[in-house]
XYZ file of N, CA and C in Angstrom:
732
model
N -42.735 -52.313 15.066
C -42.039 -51.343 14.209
C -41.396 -50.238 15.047
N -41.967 -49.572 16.048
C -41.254 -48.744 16.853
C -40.419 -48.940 17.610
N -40.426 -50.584 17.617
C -39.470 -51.225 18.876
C -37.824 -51.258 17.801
N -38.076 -51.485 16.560
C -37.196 -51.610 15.850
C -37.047 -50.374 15.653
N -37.349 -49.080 15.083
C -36.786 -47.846 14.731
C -36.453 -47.634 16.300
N -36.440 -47.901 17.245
C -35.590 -47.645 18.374
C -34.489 -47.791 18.461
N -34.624 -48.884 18.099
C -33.397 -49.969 18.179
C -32.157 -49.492 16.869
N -32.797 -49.333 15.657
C -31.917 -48.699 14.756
C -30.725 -47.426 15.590
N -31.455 -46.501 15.771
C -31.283 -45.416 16.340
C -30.166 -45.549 17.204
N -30.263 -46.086 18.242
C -29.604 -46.510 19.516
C -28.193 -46.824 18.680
N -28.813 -47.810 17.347
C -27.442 -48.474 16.505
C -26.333 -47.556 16.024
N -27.133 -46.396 15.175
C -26.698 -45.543 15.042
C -25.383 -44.573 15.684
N -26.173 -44.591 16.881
C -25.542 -43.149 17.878
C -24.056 -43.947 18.278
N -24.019 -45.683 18.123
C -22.746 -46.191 18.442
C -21.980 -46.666 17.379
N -22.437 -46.445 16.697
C -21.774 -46.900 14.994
C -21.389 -45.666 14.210
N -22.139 -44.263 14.059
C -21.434 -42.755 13.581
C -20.393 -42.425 14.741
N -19.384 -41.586 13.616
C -18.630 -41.093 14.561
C -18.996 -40.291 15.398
N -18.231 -40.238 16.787
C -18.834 -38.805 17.443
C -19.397 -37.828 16.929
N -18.142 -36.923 16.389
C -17.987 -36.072 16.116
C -19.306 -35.502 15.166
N -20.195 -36.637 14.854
C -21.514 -35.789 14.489
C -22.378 -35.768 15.310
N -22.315 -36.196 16.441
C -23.310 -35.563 17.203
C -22.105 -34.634 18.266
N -21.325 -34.083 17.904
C -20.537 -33.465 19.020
C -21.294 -32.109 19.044
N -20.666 -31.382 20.093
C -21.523 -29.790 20.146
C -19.813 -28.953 19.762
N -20.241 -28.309 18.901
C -19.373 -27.729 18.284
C -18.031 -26.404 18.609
N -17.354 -26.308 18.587
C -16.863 -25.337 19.712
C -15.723 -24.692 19.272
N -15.948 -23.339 19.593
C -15.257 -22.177 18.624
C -13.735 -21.606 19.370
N -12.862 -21.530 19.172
C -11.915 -20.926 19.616
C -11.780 -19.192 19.703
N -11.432 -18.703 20.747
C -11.718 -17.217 21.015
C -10.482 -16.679 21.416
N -9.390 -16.243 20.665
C -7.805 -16.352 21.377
C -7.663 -14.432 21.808
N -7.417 -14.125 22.633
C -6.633 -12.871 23.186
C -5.555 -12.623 23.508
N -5.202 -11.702 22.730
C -3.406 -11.316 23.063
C -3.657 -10.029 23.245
N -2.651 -9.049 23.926
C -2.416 -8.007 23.605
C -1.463 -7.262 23.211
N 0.315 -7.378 23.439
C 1.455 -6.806 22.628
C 1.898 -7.903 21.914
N 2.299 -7.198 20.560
C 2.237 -8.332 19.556
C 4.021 -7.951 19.367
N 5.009 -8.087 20.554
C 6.422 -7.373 20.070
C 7.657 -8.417 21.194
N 8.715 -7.785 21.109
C 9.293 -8.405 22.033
C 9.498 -7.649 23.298
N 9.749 -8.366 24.083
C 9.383 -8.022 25.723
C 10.454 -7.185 26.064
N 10.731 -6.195 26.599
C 12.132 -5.453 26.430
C 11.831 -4.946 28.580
N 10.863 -5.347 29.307
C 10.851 -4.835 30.728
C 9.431 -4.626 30.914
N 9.051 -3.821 29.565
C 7.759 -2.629 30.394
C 6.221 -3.656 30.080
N 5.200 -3.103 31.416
C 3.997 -3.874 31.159
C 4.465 -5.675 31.829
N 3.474 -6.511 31.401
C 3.477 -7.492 32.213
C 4.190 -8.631 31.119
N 4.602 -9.630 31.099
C 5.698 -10.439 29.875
C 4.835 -11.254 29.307
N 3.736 -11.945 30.409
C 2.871 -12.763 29.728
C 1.479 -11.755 28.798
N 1.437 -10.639 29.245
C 0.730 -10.366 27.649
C 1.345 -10.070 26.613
N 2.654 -10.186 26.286
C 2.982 -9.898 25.227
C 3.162 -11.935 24.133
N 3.306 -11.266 22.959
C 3.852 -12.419 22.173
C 4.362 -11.827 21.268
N 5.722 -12.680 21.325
C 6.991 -11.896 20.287
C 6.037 -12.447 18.402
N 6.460 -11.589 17.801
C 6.229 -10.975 16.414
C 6.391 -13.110 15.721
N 7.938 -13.503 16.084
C 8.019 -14.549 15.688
C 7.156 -15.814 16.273
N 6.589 -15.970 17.839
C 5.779 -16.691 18.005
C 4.781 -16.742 17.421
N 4.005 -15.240 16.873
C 3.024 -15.309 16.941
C 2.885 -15.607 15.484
N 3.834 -15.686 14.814
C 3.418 -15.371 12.975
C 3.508 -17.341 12.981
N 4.258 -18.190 14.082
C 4.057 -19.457 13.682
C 2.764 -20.096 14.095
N 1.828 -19.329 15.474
C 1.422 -19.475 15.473
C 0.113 -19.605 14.500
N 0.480 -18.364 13.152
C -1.015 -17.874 12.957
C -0.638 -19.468 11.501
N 0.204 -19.673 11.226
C 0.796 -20.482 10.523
C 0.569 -21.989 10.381
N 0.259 -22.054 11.985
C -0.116 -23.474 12.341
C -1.486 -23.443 12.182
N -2.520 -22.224 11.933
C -3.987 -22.298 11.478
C -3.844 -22.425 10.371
N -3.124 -21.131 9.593
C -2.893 -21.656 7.994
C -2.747 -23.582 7.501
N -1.580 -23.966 8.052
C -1.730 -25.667 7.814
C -2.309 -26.094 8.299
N -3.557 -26.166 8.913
C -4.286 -26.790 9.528
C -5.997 -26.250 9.223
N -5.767 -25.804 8.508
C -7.169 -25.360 7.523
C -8.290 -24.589 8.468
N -7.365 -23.588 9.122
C -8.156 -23.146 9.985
C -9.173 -21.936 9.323
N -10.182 -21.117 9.699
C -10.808 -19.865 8.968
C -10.830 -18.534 10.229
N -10.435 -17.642 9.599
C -10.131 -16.594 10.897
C -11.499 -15.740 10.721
N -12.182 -15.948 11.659
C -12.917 -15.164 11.191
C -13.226 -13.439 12.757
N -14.109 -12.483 12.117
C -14.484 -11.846 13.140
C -15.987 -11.430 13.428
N -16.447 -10.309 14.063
C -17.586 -10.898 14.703
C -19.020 -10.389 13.744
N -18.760 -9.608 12.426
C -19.584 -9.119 11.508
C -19.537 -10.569 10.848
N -18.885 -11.296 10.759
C -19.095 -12.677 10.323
C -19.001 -13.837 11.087
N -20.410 -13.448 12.643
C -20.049 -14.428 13.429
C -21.228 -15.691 13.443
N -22.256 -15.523 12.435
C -23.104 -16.382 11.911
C -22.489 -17.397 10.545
N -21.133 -17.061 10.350
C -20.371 -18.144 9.530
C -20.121 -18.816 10.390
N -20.125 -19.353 11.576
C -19.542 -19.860 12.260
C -19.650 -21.349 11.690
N -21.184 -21.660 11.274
C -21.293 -22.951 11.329
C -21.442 -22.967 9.269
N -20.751 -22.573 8.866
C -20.766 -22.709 7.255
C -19.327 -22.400 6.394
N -17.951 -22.612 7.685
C -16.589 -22.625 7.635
C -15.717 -23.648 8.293
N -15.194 -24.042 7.755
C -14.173 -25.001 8.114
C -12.690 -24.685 9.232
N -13.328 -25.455 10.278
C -12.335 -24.622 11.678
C -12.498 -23.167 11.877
N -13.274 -22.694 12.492
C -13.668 -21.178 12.608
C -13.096 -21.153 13.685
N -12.313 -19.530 13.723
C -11.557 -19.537 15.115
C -11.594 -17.865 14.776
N -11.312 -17.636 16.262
C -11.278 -15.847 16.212
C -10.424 -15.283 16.861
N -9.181 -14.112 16.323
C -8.266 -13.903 16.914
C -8.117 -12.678 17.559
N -8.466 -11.898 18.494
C -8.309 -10.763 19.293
C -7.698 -9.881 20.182
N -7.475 -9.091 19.788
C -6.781 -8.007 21.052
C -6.933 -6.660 21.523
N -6.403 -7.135 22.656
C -7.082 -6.083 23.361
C -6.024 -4.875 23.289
N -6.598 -3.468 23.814
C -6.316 -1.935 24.306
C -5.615 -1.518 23.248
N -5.159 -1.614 22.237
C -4.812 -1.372 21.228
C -3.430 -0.458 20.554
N -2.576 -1.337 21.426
C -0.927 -1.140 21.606
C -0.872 -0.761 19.587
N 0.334 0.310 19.577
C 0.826 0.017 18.424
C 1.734 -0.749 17.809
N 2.528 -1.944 18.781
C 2.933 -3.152 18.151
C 1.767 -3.816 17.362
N 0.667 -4.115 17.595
C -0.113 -4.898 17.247
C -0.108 -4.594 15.906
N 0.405 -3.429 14.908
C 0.562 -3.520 13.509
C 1.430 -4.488 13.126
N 2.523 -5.145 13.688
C 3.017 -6.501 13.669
C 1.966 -7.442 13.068
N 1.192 -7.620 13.590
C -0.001 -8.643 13.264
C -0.424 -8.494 11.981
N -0.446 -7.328 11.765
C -1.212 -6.468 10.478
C -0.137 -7.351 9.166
N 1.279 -6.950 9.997
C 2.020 -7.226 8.871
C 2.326 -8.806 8.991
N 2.304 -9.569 9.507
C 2.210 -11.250 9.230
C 0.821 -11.677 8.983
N 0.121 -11.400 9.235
C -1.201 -11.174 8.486
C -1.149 -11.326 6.876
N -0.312 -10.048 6.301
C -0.202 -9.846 5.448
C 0.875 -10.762 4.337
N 2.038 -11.048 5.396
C 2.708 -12.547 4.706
C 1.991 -13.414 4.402
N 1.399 -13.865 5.600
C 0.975 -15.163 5.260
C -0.354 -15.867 4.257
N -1.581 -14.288 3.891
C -2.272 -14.514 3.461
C -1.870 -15.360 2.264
N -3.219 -15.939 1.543
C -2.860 -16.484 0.472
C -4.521 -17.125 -0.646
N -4.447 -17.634 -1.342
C -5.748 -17.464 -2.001
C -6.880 -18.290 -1.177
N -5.948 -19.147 -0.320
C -6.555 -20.383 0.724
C -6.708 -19.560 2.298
N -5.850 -18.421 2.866
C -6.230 -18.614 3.636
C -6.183 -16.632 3.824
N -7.503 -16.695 4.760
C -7.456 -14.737 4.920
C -7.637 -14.937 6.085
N -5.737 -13.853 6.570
C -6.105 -14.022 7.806
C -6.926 -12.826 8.484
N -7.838 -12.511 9.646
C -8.268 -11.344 10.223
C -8.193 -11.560 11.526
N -8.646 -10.173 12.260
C -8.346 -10.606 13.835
C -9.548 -9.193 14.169
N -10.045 -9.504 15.058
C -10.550 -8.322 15.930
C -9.711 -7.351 16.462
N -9.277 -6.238 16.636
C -8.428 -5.093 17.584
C -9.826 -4.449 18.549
N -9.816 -4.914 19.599
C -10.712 -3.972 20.597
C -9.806 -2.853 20.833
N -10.267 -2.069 20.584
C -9.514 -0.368 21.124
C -10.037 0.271 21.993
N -9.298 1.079 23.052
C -9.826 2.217 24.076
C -9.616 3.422 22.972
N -10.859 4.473 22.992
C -11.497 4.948 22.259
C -10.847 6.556 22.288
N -10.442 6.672 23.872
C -9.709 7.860 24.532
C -8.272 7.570 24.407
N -7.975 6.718 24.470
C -6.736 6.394 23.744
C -6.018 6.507 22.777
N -6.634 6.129 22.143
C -6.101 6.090 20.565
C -5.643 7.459 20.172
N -3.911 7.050 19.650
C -3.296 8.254 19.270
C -2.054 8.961 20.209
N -2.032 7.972 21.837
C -1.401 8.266 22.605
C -0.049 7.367 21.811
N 0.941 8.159 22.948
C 2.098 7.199 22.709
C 2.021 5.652 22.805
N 2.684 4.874 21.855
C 2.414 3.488 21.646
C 1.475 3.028 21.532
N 0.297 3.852 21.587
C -1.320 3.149 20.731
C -1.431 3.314 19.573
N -2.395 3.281 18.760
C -2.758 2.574 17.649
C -3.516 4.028 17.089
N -2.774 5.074 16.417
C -3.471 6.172 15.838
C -4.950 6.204 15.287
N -4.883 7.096 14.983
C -6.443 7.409 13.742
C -6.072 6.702 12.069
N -5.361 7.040 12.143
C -4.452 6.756 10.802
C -4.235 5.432 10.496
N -3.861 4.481 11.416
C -3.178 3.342 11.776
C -4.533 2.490 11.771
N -5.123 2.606 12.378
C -7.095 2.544 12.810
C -7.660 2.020 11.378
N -7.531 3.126 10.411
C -8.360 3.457 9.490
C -7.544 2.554 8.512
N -6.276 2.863 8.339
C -5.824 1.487 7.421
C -5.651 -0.128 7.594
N -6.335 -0.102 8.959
C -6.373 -1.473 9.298
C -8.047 -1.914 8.769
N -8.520 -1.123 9.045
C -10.248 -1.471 8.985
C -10.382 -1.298 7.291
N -9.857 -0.710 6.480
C -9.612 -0.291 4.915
C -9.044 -2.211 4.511
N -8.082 -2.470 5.212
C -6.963 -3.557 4.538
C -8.005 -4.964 4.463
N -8.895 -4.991 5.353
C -9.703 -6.054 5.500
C -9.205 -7.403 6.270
N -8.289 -6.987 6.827
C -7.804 -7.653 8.102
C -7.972 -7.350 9.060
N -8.502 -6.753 9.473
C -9.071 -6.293 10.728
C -10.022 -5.495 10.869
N -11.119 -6.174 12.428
C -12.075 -5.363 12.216
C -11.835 -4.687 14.218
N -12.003 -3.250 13.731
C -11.727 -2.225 14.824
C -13.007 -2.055 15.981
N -12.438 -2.617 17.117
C -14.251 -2.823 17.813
C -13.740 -2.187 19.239
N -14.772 -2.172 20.011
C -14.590 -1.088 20.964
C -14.351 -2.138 22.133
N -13.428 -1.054 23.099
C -12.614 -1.954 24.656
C -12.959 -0.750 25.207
N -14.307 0.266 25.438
C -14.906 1.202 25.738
C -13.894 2.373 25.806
N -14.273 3.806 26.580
C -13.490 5.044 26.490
C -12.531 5.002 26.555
N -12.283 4.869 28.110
C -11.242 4.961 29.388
C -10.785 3.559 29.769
N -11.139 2.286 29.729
C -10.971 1.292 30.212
C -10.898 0.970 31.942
N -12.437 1.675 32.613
C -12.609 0.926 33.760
C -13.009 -0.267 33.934
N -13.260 -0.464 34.732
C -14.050 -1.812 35.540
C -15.368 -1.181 35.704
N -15.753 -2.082 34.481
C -17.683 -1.321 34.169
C -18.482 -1.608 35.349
N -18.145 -2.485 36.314
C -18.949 -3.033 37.255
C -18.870 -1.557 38.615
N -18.175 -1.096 38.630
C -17.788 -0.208 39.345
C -18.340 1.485 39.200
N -18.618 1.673 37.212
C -19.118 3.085 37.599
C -20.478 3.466 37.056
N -20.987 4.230 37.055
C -22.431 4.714 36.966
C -22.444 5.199 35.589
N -21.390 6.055 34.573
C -21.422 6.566 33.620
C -21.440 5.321 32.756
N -22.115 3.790 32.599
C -21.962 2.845 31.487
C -21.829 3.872 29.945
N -23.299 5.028 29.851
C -23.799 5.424 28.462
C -22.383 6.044 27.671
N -21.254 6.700 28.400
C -20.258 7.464 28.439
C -19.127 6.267 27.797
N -18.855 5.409 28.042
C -18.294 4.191 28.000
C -18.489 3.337 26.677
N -19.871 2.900 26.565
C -20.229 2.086 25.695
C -20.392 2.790 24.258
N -20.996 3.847 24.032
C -21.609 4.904 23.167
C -21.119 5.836 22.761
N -20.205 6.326 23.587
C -19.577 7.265 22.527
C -18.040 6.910 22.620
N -17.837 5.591 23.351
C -16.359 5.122 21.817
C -17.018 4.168 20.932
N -17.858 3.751 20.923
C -18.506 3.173 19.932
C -18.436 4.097 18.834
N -19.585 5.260 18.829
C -20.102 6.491 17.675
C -18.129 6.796 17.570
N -16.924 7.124 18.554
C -15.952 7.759 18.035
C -15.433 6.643 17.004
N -15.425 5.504 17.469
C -14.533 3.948 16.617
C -14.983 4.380 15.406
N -16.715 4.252 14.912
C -16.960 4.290 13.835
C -17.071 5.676 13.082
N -16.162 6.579 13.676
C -16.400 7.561 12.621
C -15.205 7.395 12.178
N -14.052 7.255 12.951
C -12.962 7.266 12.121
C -12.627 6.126 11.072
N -12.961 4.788 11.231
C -13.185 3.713 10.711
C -13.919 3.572 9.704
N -15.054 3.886 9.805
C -16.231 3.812 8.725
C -16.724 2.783 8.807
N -16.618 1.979 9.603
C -17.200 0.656 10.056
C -18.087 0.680 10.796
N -18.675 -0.559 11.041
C -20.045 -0.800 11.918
C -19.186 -1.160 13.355
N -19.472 -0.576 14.488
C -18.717 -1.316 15.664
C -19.586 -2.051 16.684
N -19.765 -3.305 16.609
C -20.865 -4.524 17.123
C -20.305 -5.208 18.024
N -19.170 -4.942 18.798
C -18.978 -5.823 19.555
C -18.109 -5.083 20.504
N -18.183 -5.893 22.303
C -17.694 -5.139 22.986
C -16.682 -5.989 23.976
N -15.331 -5.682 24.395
C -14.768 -6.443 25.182
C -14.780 -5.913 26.204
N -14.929 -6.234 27.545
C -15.162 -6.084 28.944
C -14.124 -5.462 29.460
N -13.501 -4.266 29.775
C -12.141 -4.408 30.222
C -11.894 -5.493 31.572
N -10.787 -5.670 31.528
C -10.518 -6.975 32.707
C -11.735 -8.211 33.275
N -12.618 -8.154 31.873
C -13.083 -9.438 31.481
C -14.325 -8.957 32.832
N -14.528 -7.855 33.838
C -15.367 -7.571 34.151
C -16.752 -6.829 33.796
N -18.002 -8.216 34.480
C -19.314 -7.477 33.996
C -20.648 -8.018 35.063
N -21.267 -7.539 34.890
C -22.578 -8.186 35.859
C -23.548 -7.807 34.812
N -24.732 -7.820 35.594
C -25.913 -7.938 34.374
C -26.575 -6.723 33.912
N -26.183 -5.584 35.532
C -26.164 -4.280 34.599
C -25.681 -4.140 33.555
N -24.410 -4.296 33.536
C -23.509 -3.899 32.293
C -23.583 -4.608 31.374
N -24.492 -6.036 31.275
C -24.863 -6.844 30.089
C -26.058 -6.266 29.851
N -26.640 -5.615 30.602
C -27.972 -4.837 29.889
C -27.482 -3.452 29.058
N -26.912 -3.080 29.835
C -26.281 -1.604 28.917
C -25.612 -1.772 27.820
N -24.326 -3.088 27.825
C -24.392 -3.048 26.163
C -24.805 -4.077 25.359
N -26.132 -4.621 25.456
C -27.155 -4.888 24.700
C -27.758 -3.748 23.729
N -27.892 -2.492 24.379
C -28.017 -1.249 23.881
C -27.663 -0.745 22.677
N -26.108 -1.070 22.271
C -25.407 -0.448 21.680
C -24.738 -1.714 21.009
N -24.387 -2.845 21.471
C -23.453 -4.142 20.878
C -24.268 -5.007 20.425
N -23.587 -6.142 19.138
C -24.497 -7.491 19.372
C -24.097 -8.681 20.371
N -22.494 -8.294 20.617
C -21.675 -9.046 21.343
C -20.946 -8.656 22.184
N -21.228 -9.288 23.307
C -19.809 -8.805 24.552
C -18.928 -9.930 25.100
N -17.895 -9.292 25.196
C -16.698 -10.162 25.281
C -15.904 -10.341 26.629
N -16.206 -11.650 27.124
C -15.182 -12.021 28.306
C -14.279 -12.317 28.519
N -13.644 -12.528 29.500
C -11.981 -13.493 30.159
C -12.355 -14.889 30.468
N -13.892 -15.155 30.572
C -13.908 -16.624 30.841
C -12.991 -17.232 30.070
N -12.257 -18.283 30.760
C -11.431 -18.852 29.745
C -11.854 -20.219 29.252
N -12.396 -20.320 28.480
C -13.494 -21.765 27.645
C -13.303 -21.665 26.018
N -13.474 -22.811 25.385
C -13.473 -22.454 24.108
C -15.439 -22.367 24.431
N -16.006 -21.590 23.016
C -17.304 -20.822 23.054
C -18.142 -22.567 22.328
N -19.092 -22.670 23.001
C -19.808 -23.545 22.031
C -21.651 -22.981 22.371
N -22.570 -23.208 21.538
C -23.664 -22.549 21.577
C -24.497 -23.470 22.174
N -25.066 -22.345 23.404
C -25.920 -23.412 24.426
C -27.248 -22.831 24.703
N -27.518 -21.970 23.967
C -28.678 -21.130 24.343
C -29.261 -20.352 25.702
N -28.132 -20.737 26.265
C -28.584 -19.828 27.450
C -28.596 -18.440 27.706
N -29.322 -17.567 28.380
C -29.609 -16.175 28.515
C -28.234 -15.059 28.301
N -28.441 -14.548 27.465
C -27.618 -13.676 26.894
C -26.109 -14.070 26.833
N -26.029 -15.381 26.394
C -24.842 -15.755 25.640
C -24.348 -15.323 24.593
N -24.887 -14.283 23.771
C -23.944 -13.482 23.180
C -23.037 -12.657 23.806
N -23.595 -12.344 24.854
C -22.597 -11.300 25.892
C -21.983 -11.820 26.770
N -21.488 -13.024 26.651
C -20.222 -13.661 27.938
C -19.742 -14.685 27.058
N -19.105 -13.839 25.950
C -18.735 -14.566 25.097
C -16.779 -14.942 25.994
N -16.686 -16.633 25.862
C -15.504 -16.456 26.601
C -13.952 -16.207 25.628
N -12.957 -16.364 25.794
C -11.464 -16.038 25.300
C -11.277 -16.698 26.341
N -9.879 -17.428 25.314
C -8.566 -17.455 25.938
C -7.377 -17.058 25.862
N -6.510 -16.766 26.922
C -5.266 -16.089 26.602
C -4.469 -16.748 25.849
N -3.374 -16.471 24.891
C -2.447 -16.373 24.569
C -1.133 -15.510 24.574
N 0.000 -16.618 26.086
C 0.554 -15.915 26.811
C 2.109 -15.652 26.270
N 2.871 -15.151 26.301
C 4.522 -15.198 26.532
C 4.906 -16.859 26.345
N 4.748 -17.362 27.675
C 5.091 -18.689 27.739
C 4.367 -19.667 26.805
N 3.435 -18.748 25.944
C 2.348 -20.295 25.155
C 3.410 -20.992 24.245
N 3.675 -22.098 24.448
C 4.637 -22.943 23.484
C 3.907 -23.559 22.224
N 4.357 -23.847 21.071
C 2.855 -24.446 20.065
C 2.696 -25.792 20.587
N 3.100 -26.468 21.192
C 2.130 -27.507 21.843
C 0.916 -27.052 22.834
N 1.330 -26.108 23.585
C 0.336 -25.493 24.198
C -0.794 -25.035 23.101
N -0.555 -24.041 22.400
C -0.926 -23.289 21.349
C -2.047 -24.436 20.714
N -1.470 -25.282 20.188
C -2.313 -26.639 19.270
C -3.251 -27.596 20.344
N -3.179 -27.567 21.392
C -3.723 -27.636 22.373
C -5.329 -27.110 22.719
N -4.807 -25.653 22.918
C -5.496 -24.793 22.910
C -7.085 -24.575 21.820
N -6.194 -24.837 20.578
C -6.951 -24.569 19.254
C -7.908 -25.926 19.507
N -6.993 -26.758 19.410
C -7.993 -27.912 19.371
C -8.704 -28.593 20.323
N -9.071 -28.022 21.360
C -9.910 -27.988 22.519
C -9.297 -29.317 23.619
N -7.806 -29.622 23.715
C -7.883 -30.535 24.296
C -7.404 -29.736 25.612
């Protein structure tokens, strides 16, 4: 009898499709100017207004779910879960806000993460108080912290300065919970994964991988992204999404 429930088994694993025993794997996309490229800053972080609204379009037909990171235990109780993010918190990125807002529909809500620098916000071409607060209100976006100043955390001694109080500033103006943290320039070591353990449930990298859950030591905090560049073409783009 055991020689046969072996044998079933074995039958099994070559007769189901993969894809149920596959390990499951989340898409983590980063952009940061959501406008057209006119000189200033670097070309591949930007994505013009029209790439990006076909892009979000090609999730819409393709039954994708946008989700962010207060709903990052839906992961496995949604159909195509994918997460869309950006960083330093340019004020093009209300672009997004507003194709966002086209494209929603009773089938599909789109949202995205905005990591913001905390000392920032309010400068020329960033992303006001005002701007902030009606994004986190609209329910398309959730406003999360890209720390004060945006150093290279690996580099200074003040982490508590950094992590904590643009955190406490994000959420006062917001009124939101702020749980998650992006690395500036995707730099961190394990100090700085201990420090914002402190204050985050999640920290966010540049590894560039789609995310799948492996249980290893503080894999909430090297959570990876990938870019989405200037040059991403939607073959690239569909590519991308779909892990090939």
């Amino acid at each position: 009898m055991k020689r046969l429930t072996t044998y079933i088994f074995c039958l099994l694993i070559f007769i189901l499709p993969t894809q149920a025993f596959a390990v499951q794997k989340v898409p983590i996309l980063i952009y940061h100017s959501i406008d057209e490229f006119t000189g200033h800053g670097m070309k591949e972080l930007y994505a013009t207004p029209k790439n990006f609204e076909k892009q979000m379009l090609y999730l819409r037909n393709h039954g994708y779910t946008l989700l962010t990171f207060d709903r990052w235990n839906d992961i496995g109780n949604v159909e195509n879960p994918i997460f869309i993010t950006f960083d330093d918190g340019y004020k093009n990125n209300l672009h997004a806000i507003t194709i966002f807002k086209k494209l929603q529909n009773n089938h599909f809500k789109p949202t995205g993460t905005f990591f913001v620098i905390s000392d920032f916000i309010g400068r020329p071409n960033r992303l006001s108080k005002s701007d902030l607060k009606m994004m986190a209100d609209s329910g398309l976006a959730s406003i999360q912290s890209h720390t004060a100043t945006h150093p290279d955390l690996t580099k200074i001694d003040d982490l508590q300065y950094e992590l904590k109080e643009s955190k406490e500033k994000i959420q006062q103006i917001t009124g939101k919970p702020v749980i998650a943290l992006a690395y500036p320039y995707g730099s961190f070591n394990q100090k700085v994964i201990d420090e914002t353990k402190k204050y985050y449930m999640y920290g966010i990298t540049t590894i560039s991988e789609l995310y799948s859950k492996t249980g290893k030591k503080d894999e909430l905090y090297l959570l990876p992204r990938i870019y989405i560049k200037y040059t991403t073409s939607m073959n690239d783009f569909a590519k991308i999404v779909n892990g090939e």
